[in-house]
PDB file of C-alpha atoms in Angstrom:
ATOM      1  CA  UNK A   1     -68.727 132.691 -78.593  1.00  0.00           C
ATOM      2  CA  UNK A   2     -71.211 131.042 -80.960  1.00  0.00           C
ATOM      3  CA  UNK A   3     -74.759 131.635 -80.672  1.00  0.00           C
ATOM      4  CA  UNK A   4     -75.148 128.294 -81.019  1.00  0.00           C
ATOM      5  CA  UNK A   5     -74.067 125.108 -79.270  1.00  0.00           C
ATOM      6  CA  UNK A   6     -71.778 122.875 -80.779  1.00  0.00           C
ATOM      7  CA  UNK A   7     -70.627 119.270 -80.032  1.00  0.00           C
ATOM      8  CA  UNK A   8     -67.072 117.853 -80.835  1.00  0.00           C
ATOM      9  CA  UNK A   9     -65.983 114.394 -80.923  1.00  0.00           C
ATOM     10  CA  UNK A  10     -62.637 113.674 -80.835  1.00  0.00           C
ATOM     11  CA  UNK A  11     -60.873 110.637 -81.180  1.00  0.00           C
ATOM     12  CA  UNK A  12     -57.240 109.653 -80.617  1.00  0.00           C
ATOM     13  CA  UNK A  13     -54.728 106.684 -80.949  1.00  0.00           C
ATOM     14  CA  UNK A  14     -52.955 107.380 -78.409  1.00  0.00           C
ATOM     15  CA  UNK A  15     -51.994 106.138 -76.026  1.00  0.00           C
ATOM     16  CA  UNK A  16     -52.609 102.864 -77.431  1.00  0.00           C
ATOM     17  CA  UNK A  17     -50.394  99.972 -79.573  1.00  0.00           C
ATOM     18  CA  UNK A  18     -48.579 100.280 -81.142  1.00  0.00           C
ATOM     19  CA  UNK A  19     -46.575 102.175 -78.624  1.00  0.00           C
ATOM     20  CA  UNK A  20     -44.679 104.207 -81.367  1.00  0.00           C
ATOM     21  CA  UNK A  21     -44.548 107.614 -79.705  1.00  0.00           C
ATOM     22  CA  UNK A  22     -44.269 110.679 -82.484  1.00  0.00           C
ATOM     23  CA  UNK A  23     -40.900 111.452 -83.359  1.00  0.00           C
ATOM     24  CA  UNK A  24     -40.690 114.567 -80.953  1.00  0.00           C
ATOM     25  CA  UNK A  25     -41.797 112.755 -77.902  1.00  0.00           C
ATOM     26  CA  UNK A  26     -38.540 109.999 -78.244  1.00  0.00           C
ATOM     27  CA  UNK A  27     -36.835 110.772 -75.363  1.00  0.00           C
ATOM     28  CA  UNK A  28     -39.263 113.537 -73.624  1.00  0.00           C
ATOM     29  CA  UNK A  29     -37.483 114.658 -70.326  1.00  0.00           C
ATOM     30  CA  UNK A  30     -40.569 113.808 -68.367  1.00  0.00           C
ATOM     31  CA  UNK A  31     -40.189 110.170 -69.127  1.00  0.00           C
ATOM     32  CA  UNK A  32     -36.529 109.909 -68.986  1.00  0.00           C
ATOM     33  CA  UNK A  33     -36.694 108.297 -65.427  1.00  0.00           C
ATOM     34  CA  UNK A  34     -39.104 105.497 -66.296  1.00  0.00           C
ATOM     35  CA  UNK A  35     -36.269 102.680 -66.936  1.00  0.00           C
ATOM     36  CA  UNK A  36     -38.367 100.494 -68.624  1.00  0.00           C
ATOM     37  CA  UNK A  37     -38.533 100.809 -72.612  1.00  0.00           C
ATOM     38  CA  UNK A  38     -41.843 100.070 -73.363  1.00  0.00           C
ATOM     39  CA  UNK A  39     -43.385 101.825 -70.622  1.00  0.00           C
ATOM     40  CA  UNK A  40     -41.178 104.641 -71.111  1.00  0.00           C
ATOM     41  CA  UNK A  41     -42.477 104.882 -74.756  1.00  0.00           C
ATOM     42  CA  UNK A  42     -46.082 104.885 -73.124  1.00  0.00           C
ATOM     43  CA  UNK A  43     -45.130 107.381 -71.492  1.00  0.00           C
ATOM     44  CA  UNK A  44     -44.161 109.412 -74.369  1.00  0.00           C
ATOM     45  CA  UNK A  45     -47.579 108.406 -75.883  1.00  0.00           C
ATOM     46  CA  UNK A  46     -49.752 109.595 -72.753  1.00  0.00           C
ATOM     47  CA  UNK A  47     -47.236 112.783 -72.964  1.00  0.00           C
ATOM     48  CA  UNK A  48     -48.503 113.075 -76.998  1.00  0.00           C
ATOM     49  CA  UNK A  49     -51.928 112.840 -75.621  1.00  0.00           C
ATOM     50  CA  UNK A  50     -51.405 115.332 -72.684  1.00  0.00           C
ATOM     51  CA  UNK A  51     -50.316 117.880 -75.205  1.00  0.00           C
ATOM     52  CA  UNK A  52     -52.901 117.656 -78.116  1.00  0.00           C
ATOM     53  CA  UNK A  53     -56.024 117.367 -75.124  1.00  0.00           C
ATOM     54  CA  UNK A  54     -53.950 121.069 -74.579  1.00  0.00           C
ATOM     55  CA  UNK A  55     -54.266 122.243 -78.139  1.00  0.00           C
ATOM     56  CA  UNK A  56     -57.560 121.297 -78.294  1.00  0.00           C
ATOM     57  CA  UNK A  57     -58.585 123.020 -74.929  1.00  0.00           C
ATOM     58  CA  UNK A  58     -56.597 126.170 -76.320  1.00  0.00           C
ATOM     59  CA  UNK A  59     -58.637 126.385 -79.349  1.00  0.00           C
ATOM     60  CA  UNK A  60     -61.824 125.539 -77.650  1.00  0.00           C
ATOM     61  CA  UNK A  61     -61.101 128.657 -75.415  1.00  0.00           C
ATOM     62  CA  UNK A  62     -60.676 130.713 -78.024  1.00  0.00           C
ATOM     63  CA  UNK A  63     -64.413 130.306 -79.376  1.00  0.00           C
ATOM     64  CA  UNK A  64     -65.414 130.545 -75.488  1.00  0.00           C
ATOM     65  CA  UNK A  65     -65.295 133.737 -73.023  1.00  0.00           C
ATOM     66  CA  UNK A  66     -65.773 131.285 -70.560  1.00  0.00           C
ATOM     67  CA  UNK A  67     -64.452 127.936 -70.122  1.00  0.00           C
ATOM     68  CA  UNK A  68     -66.456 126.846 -67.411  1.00  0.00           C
ATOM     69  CA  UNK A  69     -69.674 127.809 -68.846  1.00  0.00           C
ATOM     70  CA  UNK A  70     -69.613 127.323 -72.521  1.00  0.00           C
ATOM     71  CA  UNK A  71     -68.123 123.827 -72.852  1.00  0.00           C
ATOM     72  CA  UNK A  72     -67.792 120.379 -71.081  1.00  0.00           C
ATOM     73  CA  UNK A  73     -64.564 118.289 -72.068  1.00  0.00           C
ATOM     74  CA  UNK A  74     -64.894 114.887 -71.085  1.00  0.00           C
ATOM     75  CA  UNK A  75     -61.323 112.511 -71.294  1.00  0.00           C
ATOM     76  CA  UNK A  76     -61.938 109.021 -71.207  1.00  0.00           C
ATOM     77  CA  UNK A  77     -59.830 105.822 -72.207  1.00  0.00           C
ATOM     78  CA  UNK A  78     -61.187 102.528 -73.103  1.00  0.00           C
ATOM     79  CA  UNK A  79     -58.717 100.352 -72.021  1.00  0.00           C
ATOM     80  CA  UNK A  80     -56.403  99.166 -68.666  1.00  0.00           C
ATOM     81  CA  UNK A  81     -53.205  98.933 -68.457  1.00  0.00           C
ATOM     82  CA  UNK A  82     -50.743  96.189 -70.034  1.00  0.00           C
ATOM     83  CA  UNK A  83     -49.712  93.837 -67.287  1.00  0.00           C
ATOM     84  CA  UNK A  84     -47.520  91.473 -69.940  1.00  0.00           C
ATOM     85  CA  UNK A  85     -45.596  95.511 -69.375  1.00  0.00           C
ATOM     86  CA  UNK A  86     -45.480  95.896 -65.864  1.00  0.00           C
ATOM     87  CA  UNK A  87     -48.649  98.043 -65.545  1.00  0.00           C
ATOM     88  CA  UNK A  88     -51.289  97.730 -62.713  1.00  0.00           C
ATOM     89  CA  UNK A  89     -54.952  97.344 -63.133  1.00  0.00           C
ATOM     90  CA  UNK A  90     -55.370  97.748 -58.746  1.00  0.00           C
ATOM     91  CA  UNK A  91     -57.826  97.523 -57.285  1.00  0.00           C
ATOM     92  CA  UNK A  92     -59.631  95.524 -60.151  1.00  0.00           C
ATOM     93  CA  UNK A  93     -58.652  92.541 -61.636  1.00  0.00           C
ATOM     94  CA  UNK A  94     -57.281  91.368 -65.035  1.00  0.00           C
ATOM     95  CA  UNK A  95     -56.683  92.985 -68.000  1.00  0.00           C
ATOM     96  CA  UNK A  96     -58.676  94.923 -70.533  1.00  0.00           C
TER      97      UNK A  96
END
């Protein structure tokens, strides 16, 4: 592990509009039973996500013995979800 602390930002798209999921998230088997197409494409998007916050977790592992010690990952999102889509915002009201 580094001697020295380090800080990462990190910065992602996704999941966000346009929905446009990567090409090898069309049709990922965990969102084939969301009948809707646009939220199955979110789907695919938060899927996207899902898998690079894993990459980076991976890689920040291996510059740490210990995960739980030597690094902090926060996840946050910045927006609710898209009514006009059939999301929910419940228990709060409106839209982003």
């Amino acid at each position: 592990a580094p001697s020295q602390p380090y800080f990462l930002y990190y910065s992602m798209q996704a999941p966000h509009w346009p929905t446009i999921p990567p090409a090898e998230y069309n049709g990922a088997v965990v969102c084939q039973g969301v009948p809707d197409e646009v939220r199955r494409r979110f789907c695919e998007l938060v899927h996207a996500a899902d898998d690079a916050i894993g990459r980076l977790v991976s890689s920040m592992d291996a510059l740490a013995n210990d995960r739980a010690t030597d690094f902090l990952l926060i996840v946050s999102g910045d927006n609710g979800a898209d009514v006009s889509s059939g999301g929910s915002n419940w228990p709060l009201r409106g839209v982003k």
